[in-house]
Tab-separated table of C-alpha atoms in Angstrom:
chain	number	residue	atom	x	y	z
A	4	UNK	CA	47.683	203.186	-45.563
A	5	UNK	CA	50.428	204.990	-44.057
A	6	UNK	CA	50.006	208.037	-46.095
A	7	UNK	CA	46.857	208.888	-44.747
A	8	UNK	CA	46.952	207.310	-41.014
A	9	UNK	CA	46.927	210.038	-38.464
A	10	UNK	CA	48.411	208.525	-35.395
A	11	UNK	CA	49.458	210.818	-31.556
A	12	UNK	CA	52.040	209.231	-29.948
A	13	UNK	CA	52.287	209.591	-25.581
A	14	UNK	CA	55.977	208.941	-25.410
A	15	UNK	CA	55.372	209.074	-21.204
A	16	UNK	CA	58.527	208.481	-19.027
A	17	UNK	CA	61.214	210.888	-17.056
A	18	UNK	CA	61.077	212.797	-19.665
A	19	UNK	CA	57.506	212.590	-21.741
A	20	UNK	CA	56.428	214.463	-24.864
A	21	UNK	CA	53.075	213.792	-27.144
A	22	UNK	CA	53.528	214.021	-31.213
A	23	UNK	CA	51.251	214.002	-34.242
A	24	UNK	CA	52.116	212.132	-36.667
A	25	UNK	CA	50.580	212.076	-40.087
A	26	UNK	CA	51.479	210.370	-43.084
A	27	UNK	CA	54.439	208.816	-41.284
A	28	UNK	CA	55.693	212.246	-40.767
A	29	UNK	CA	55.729	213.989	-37.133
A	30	UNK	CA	54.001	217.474	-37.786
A	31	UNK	CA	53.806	218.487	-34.434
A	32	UNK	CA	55.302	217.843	-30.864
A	33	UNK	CA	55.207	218.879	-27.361
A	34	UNK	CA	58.856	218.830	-26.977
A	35	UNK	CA	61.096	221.581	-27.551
A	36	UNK	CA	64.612	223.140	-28.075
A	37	UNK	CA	64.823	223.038	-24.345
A	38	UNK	CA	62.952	219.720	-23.710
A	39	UNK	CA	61.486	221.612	-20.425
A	40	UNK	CA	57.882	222.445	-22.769
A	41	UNK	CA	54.751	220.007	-22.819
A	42	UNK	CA	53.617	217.887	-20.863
A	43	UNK	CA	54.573	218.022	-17.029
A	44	UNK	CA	57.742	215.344	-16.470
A	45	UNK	CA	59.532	213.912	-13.811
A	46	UNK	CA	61.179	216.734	-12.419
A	47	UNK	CA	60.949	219.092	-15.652
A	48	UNK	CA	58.097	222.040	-15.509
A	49	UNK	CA	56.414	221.343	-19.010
A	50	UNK	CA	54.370	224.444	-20.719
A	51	UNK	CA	55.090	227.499	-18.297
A	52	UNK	CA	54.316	231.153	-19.105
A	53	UNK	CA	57.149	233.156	-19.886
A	54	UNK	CA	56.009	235.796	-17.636
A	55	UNK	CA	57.105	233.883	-14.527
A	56	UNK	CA	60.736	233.223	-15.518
A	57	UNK	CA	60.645	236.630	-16.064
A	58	UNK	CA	58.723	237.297	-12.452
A	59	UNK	CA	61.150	234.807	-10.699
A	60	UNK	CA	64.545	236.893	-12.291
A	61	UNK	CA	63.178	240.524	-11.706
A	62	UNK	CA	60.907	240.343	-8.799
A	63	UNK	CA	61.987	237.556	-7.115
A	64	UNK	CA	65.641	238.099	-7.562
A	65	UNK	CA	66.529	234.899	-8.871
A	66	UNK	CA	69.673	234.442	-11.261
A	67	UNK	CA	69.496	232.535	-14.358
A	68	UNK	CA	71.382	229.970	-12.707
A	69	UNK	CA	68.619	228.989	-9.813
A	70	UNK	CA	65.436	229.667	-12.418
A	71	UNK	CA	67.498	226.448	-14.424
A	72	UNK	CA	67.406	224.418	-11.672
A	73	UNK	CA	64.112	225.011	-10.441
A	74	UNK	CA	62.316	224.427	-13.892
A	75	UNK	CA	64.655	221.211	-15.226
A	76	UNK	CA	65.427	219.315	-11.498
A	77	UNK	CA	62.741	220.994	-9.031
A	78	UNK	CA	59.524	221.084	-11.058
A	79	UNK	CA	57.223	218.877	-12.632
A	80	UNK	CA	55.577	215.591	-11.259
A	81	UNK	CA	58.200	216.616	-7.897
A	82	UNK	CA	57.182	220.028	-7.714
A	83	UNK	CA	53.678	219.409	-7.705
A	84	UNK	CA	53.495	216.429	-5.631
A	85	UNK	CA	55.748	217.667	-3.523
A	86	UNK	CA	57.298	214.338	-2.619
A	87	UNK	CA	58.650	212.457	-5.798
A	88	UNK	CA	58.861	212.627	-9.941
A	89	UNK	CA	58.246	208.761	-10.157
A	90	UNK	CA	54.654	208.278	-11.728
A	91	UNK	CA	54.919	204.106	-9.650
A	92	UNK	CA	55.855	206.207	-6.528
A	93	UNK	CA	53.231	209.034	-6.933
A	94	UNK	CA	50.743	205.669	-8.454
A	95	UNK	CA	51.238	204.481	-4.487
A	96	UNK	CA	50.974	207.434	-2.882
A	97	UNK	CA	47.775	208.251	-4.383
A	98	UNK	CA	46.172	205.128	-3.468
A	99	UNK	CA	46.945	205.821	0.189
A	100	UNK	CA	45.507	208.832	-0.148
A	101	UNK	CA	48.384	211.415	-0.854
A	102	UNK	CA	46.809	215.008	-2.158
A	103	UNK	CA	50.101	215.762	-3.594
A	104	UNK	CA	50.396	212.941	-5.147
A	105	UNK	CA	46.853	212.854	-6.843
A	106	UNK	CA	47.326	216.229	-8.059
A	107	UNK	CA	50.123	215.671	-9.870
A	108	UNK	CA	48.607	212.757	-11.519
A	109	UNK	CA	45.514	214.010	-12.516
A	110	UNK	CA	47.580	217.276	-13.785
A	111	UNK	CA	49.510	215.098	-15.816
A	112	UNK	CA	46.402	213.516	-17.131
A	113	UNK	CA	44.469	217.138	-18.093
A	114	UNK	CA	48.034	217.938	-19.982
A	115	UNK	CA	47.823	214.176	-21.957
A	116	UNK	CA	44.124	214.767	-22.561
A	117	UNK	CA	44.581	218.490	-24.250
A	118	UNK	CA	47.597	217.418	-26.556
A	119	UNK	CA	45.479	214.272	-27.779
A	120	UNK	CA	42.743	216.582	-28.482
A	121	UNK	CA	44.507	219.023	-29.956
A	122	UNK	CA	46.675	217.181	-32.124
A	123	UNK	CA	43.616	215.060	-33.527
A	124	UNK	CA	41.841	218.117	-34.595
A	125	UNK	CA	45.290	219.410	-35.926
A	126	UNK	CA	45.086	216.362	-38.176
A	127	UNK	CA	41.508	216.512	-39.321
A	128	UNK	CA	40.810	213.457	-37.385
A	129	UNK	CA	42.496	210.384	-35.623
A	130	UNK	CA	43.389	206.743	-36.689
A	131	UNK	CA	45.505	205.573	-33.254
A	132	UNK	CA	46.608	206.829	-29.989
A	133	UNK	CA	50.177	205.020	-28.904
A	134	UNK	CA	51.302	205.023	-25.097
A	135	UNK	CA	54.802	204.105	-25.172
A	136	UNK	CA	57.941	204.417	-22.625
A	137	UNK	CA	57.789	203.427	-18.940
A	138	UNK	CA	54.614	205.294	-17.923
A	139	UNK	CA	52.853	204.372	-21.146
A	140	UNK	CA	54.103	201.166	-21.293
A	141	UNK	CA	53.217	200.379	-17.506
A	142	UNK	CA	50.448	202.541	-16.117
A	143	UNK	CA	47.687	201.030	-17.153
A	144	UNK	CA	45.464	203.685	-14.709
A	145	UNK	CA	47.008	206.231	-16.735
A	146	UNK	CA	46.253	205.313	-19.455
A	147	UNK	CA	42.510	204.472	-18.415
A	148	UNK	CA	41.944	207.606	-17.200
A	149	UNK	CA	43.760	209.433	-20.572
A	150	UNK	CA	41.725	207.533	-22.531
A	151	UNK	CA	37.839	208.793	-20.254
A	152	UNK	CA	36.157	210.625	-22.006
A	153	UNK	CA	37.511	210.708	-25.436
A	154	UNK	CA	34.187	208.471	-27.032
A	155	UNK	CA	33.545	211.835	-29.031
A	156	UNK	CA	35.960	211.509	-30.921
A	157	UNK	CA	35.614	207.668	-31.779
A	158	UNK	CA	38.178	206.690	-29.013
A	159	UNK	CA	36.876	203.587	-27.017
A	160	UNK	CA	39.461	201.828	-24.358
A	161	UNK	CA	38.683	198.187	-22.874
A	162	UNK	CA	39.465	198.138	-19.656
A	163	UNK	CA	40.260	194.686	-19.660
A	164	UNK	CA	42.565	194.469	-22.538
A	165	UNK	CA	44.134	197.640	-20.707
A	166	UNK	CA	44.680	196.182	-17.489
A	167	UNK	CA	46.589	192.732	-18.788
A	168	UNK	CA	48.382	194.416	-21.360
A	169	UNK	CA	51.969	193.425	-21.976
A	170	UNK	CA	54.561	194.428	-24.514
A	171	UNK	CA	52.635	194.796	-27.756
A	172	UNK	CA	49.006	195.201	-27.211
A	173	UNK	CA	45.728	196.420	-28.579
A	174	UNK	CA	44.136	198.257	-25.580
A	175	UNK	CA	40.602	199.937	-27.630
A	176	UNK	CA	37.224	197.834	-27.465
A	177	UNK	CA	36.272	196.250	-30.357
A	178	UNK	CA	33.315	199.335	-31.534
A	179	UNK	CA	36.220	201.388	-31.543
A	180	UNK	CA	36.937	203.572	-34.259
A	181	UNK	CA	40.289	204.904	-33.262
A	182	UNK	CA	43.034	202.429	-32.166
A	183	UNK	CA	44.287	202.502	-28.758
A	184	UNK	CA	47.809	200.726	-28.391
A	185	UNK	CA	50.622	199.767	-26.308
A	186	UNK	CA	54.031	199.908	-27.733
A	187	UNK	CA	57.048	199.406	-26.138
A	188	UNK	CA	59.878	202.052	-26.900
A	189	UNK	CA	63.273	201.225	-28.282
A	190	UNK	CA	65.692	204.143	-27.987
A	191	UNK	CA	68.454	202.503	-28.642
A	192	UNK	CA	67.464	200.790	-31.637
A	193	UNK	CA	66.279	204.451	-33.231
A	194	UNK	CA	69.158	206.015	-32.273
A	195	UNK	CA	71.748	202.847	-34.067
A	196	UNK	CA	69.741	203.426	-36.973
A	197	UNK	CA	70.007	207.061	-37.381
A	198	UNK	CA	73.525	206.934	-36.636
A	199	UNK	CA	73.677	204.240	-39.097
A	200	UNK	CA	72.080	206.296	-41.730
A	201	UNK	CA	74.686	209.238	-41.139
A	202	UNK	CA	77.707	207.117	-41.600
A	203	UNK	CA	76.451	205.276	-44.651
């Protein structure tokens, strides 16, 4: 029933952010007013302690200006990595052995991992996890390794169904208690009917 199901949504892309949703109703989400917070992103920093935009403008020297740039364009999935903010480039790299690249991957990992967990015991418990957008839609090894680990709280992926999942798809084993999922995102489509919403 949707007034009880307790679902965290991995909206993973460019720009990625993780929500709990309860009821139907988001309660909580990773993304901000300045959409820089959260999880790591392409270039984008995610959750950062205040103290060092405050260390890179006194100590450092560094004028509002450049501390912009380095947390929205420098940061992120590029800044760790050191080579690229695209999760199928860093994906490559990785498998030929790229340290950059494997860090930022498994950091973005530890970051998906903590917001699942948190949110679900935000919620009292959890009925579904949803990867969505172009990382959670395609990344199945993302998703995999997301998902390790999380049998304590009644979270079971099959790596099979994981691996030849397209569009719609039902990625959890069948013991299961909490269901994993693939759903494909459809900005546009949200955004027409918001805007339709307003103007009616």
């Amino acid at each position: 029933d949707l007034g009880s199901l307790r679902l965290v949504t991995c909206h993973l892309g460019g720009g990625s952010s993780v929500s709990a949703v309860a009821g139907g109703v988001s309660v909580d989400s990773s993304a901000a007013f300045g959409t820089c917070t959260g999880m790591p992103m392409g270039t984008r920093s995610g959750d950062l302690d205040a103290g060092v935009v405050l260390d890179m403008e006194t100590r450092l020297g560094m004028s509002p200006e450049e501390v912009h740039e380095l947390l929205y364009k420098k940061s992120g999935l590029l800044g760790l990595s050191g080579v690229s903010g695209d999760m199928a480039e860093l994906e490559r790299l990785e498998a030929e052995g790229h340290e950059g690249a494997r860090l930022a991957r498994d950091y973005f990992v530890f970051c998906l991992k903590r917001f699942i967990g948190a949110y679900a015991a935000a919620m009292d418990g959890l009925d579904g996890i949803v990867f969505t957008a172009g990382i959670g839609e395609h990344d199945a090894d993302i998703r995999e390794r997301a998902c390790r680990g999380l049998s304590w709280m009644g979270a079971l992926l099959d790596p099979g169904r994981n691996r030849a999942a397209k569009g719609e798809a039902v990625i959890s084993s069948s013991e299961s208690r909490v269901a994993i999922m693939v759903i494909p995102t459809n900005e546009e489509l949200a955004i027409a009917r918001e805007v339709y919403a307003l103007l009616d």
